[in-house]
Backbone as JSON Lines, residues from 0, in Angstrom:
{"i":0,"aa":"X","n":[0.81,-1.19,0.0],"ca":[0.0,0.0,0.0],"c":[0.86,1.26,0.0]}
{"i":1,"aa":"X","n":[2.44,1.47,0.23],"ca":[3.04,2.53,0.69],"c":[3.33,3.27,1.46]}
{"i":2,"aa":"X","n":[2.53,2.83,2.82],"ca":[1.86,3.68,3.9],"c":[3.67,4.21,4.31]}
{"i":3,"aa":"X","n":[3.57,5.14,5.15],"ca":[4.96,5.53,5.26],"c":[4.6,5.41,7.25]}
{"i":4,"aa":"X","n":[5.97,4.33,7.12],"ca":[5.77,4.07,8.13],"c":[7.07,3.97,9.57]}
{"i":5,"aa":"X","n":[7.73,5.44,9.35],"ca":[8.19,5.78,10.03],"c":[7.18,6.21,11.61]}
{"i":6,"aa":"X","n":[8.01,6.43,13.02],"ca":[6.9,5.91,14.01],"c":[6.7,7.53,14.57]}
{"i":7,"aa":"X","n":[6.72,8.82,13.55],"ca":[6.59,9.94,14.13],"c":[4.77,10.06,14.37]}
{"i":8,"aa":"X","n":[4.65,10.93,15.29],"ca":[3.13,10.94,15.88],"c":[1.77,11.49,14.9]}
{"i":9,"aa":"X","n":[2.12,12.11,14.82],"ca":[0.72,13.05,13.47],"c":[1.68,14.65,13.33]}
{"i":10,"aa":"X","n":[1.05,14.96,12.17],"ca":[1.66,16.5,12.0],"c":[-0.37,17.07,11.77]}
{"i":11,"aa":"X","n":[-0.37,18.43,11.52],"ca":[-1.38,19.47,11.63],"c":[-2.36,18.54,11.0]}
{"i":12,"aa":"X","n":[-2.72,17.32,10.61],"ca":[-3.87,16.84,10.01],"c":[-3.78,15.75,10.75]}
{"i":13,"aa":"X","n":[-3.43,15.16,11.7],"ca":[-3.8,13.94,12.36],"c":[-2.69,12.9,11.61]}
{"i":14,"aa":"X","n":[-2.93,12.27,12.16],"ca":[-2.01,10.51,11.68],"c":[-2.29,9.79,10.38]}
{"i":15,"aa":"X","n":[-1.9,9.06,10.08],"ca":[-2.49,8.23,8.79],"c":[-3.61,7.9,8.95]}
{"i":16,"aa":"X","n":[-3.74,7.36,10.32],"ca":[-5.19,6.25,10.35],"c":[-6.53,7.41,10.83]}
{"i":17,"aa":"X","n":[-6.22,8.62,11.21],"ca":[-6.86,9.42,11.76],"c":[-7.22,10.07,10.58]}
{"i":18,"aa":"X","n":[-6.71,10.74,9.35],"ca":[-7.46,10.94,8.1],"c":[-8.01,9.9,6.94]}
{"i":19,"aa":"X","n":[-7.56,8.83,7.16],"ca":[-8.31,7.68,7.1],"c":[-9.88,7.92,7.43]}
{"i":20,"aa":"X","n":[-10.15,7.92,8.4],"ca":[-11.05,7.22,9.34],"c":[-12.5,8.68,8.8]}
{"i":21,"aa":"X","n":[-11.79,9.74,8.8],"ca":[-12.18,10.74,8.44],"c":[-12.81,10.88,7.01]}
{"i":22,"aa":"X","n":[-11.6,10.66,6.3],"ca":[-11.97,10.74,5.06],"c":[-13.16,9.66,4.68]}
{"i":23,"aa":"X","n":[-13.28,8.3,5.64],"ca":[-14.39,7.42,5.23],"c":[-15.47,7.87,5.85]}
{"i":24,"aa":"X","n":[-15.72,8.65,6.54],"ca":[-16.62,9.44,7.05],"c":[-17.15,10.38,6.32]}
{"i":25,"aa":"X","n":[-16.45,11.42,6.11],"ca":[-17.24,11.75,4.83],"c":[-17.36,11.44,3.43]}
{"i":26,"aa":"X","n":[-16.86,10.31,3.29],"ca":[-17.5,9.67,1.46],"c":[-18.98,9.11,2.41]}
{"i":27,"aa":"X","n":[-19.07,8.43,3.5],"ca":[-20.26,7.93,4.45],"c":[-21.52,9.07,3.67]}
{"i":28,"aa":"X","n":[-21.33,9.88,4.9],"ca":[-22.24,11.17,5.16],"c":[-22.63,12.1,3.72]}
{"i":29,"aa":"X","n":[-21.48,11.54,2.53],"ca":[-22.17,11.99,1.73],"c":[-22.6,11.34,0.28]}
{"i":30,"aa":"X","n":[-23.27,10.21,0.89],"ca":[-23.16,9.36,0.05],"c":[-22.99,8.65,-0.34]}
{"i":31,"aa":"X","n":[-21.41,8.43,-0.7],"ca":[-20.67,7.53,-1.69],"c":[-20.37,6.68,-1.44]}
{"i":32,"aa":"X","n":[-21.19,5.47,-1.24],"ca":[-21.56,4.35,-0.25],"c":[-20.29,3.63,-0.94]}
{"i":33,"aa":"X","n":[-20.3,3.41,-2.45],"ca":[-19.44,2.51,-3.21],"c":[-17.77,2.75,-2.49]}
{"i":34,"aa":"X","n":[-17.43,4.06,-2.59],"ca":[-16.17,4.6,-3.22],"c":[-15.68,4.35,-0.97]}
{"i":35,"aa":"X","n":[-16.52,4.8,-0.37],"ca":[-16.54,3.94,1.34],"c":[-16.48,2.78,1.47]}
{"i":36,"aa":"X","n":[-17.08,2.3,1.04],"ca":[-16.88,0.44,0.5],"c":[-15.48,-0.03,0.0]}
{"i":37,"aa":"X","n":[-15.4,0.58,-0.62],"ca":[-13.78,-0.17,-1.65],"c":[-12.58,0.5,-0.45]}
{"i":38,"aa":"X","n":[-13.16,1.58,0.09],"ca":[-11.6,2.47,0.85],"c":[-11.77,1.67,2.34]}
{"i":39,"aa":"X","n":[-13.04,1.14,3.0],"ca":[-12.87,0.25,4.01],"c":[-12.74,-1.34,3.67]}
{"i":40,"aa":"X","n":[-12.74,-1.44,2.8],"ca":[-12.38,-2.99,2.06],"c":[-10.94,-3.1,2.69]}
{"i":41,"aa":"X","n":[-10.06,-2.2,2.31],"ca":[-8.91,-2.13,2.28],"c":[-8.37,-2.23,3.86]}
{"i":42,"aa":"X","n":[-8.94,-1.68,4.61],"ca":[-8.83,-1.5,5.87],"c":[-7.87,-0.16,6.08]}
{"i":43,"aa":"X","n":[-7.31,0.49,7.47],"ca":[-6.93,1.85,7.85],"c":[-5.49,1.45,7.84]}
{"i":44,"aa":"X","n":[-4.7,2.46,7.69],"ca":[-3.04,2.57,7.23],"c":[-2.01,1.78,8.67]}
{"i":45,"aa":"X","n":[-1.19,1.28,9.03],"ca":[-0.77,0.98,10.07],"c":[-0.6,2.13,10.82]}
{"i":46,"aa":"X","n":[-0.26,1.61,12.45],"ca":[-0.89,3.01,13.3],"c":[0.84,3.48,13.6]}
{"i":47,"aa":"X","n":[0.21,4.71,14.13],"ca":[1.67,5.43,15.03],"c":[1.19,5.72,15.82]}
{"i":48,"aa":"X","n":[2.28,6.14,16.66],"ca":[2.44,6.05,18.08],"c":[1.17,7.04,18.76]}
{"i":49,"aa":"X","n":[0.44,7.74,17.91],"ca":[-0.02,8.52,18.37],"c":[-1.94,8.32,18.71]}
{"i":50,"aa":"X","n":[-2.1,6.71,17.53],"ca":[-2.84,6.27,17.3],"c":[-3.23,5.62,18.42]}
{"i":51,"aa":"X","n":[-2.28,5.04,19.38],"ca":[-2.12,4.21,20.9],"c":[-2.48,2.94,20.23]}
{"i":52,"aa":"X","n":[-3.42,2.2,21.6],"ca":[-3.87,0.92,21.11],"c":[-4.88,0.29,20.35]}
{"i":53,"aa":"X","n":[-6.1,1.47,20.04],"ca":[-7.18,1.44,19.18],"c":[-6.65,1.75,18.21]}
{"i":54,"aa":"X","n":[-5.55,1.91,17.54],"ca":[-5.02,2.46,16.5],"c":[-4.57,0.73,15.79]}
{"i":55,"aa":"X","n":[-4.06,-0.31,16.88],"ca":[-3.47,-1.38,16.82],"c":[-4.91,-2.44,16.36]}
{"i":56,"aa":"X","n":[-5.67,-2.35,17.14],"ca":[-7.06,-2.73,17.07],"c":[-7.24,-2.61,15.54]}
{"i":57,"aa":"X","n":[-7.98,-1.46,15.14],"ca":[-8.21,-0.91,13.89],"c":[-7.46,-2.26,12.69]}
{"i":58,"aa":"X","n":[-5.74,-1.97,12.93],"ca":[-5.17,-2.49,12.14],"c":[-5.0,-4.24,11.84]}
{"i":59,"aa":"X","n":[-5.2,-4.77,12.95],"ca":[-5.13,-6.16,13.05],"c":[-6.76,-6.82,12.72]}
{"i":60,"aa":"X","n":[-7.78,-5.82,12.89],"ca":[-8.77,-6.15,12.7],"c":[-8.63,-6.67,11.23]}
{"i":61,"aa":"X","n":[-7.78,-6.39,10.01],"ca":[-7.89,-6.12,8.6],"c":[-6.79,-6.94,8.58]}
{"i":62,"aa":"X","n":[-5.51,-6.91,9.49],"ca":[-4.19,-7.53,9.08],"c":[-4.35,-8.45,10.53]}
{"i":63,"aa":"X","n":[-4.89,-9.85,10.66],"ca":[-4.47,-10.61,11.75],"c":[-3.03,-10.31,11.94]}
{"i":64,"aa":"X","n":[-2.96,-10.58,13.62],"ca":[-1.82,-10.32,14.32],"c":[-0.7,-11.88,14.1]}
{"i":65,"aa":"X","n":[0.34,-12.1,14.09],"ca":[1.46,-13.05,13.96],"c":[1.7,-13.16,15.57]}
{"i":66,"aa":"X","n":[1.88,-14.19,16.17],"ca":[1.66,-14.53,17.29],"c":[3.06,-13.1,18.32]}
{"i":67,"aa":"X","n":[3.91,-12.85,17.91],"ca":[4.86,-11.67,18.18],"c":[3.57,-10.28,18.42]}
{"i":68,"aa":"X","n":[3.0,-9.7,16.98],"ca":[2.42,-8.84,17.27],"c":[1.49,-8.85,17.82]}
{"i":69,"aa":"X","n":[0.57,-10.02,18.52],"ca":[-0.82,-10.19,19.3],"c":[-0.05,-10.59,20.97]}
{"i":70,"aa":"X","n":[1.41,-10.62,21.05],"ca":[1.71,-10.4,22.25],"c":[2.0,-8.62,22.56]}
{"i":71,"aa":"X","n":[2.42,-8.04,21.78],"ca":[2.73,-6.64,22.03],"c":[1.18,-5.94,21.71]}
{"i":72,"aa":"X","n":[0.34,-6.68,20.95],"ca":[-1.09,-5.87,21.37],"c":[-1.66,-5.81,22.82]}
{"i":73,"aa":"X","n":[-1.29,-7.09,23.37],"ca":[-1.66,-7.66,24.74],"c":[-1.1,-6.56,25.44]}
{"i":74,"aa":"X","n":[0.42,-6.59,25.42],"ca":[1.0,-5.66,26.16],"c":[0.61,-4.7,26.27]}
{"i":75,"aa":"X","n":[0.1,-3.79,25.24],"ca":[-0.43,-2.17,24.92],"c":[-1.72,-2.23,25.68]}
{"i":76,"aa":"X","n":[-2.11,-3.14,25.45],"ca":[-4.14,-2.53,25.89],"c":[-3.73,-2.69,27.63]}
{"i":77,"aa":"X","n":[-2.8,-3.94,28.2],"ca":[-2.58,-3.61,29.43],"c":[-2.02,-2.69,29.96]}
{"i":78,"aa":"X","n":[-1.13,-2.23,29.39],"ca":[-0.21,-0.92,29.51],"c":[-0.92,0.15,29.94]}
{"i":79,"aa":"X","n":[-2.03,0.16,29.26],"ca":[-2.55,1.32,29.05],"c":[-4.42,1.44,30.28]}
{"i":80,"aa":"X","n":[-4.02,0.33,30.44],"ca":[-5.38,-0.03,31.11],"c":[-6.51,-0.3,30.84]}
{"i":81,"aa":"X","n":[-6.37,-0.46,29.03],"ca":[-7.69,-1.01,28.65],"c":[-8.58,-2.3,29.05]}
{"i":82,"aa":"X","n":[-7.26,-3.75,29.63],"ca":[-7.61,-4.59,29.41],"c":[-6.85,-4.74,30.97]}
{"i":83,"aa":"X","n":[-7.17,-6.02,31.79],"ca":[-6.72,-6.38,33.17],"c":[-6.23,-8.03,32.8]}
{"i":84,"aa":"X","n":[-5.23,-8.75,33.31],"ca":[-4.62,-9.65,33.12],"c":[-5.87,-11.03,33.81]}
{"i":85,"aa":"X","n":[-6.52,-10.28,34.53],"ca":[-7.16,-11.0,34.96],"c":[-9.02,-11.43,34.08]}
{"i":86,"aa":"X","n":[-8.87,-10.34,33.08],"ca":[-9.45,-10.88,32.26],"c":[-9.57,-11.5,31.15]}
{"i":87,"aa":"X","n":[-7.99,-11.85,31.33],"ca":[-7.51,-12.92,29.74],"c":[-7.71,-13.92,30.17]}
{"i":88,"aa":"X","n":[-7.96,-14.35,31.7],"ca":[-8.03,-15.73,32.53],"c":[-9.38,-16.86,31.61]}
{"i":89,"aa":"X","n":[-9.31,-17.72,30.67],"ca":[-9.64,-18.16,30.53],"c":[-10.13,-18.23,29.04]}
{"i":90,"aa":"X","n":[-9.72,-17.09,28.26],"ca":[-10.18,-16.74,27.03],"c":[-8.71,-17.21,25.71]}
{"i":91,"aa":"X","n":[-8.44,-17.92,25.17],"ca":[-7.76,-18.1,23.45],"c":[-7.89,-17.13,22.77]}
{"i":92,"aa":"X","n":[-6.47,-16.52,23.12],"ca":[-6.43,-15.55,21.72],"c":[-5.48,-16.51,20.77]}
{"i":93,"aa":"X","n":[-5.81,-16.57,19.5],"ca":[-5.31,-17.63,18.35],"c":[-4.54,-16.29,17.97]}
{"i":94,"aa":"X","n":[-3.67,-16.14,17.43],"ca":[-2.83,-15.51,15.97],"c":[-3.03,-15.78,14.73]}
{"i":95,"aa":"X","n":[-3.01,-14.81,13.77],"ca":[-3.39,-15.17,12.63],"c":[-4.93,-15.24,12.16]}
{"i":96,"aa":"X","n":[-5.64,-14.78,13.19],"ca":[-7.47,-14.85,13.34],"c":[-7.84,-13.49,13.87]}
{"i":97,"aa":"X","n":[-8.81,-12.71,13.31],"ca":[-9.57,-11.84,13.49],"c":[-10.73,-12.01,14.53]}
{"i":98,"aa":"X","n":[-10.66,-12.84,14.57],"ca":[-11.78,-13.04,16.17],"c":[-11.23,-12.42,17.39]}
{"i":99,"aa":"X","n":[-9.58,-12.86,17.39],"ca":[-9.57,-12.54,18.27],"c":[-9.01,-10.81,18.66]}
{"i":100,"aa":"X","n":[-9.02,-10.18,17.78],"ca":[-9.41,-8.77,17.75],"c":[-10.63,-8.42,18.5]}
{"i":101,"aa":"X","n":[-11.68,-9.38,17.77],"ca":[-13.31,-8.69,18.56],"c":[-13.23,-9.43,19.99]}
{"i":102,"aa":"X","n":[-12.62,-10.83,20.06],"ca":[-12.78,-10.9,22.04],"c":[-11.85,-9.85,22.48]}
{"i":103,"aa":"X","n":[-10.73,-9.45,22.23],"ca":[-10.21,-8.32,22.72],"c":[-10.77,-6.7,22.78]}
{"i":104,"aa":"X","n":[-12.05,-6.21,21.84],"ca":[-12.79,-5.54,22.2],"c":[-13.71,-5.99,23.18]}
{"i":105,"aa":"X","n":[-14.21,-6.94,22.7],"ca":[-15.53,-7.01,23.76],"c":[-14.84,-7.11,25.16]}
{"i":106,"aa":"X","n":[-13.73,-7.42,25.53],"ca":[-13.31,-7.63,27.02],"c":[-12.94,-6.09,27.74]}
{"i":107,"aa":"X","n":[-12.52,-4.79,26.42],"ca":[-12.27,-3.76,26.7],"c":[-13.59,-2.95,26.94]}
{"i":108,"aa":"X","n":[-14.79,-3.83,26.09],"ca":[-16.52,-3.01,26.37],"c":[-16.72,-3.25,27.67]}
{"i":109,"aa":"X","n":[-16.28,-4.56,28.22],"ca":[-16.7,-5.12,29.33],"c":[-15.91,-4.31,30.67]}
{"i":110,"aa":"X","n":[-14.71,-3.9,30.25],"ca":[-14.12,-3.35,31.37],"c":[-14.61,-1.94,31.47]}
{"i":111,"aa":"X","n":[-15.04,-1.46,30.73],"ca":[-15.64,0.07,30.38],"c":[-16.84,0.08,30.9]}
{"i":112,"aa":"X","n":[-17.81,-0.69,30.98],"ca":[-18.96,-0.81,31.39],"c":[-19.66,-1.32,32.79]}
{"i":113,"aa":"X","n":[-18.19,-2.61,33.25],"ca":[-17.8,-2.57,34.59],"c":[-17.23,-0.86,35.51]}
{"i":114,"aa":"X","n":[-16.21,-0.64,34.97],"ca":[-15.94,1.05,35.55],"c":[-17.22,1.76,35.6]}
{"i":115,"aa":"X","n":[-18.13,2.07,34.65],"ca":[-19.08,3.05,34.76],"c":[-20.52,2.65,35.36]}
{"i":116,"aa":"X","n":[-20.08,1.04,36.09],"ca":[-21.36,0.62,36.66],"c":[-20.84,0.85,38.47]}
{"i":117,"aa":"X","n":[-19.22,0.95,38.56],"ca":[-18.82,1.32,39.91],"c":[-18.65,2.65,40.12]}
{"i":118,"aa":"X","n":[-18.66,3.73,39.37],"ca":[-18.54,4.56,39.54],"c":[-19.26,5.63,40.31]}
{"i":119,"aa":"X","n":[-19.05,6.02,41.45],"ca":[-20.36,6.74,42.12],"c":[-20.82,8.17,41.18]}
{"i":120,"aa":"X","n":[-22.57,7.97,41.54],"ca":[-22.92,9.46,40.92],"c":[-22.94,10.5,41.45]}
């Protein structure tokens, strides 16, 4: 694809995957259901650093992870506190499979939805 993939953060227009995401937004909103279709076919540009771990998400969703990069995804979403070690307890993440992208969301919906059910009002 060409993507240039040196690991600097975004300059005055956001990141690769951030005018990406944009730009399929508005072919969306205006329309151009086809020309949104063929540009998310493709899936979003690899992420930088600036993208964090939903940036990683995004990308493996389209490019399964190689058992190396679905350990350093692991690492990131914990790093960062998306995900708790104690909720990998019992779940297969495979490499090379897109599933396990979506159990790795749904465990990050689940921790998000746990927080905002403890949270006092």
């Amino acid at each position: 694809m060409g993507w240039d993939r040196d690991n600097t953060d975004y300059d005055d227009q956001g990141t690769e995957q951030q005018r990406y995401y944009a730009h399929l937004d508005f072919l969306r909103r205006a329309g151009k259901t086809a020309q949104a279709d063929r540009l998310a076919a493709g899936g979003p540009p690899p992420p930088r650093k600036a993208d964090g771990p939903e940036g990683w998400l995004a990308w493996h969703e389209h490019h399964p992870p190689t058992p190396e990069e679905l350990d350093k995804l692991v690492d990131r979403l914990l790093d960062a506190g998306q995900i708790t070690a104690s909720q990998l307890t019992g779940h297969t993440l495979a490499p090379h499979d897109t599933a396990t992208i979506a159990t790795l969301r749904a465990l990050i919906g689940a921790r998000v939805t746990s927080r905002a059910s403890t949270t006092p009002q």
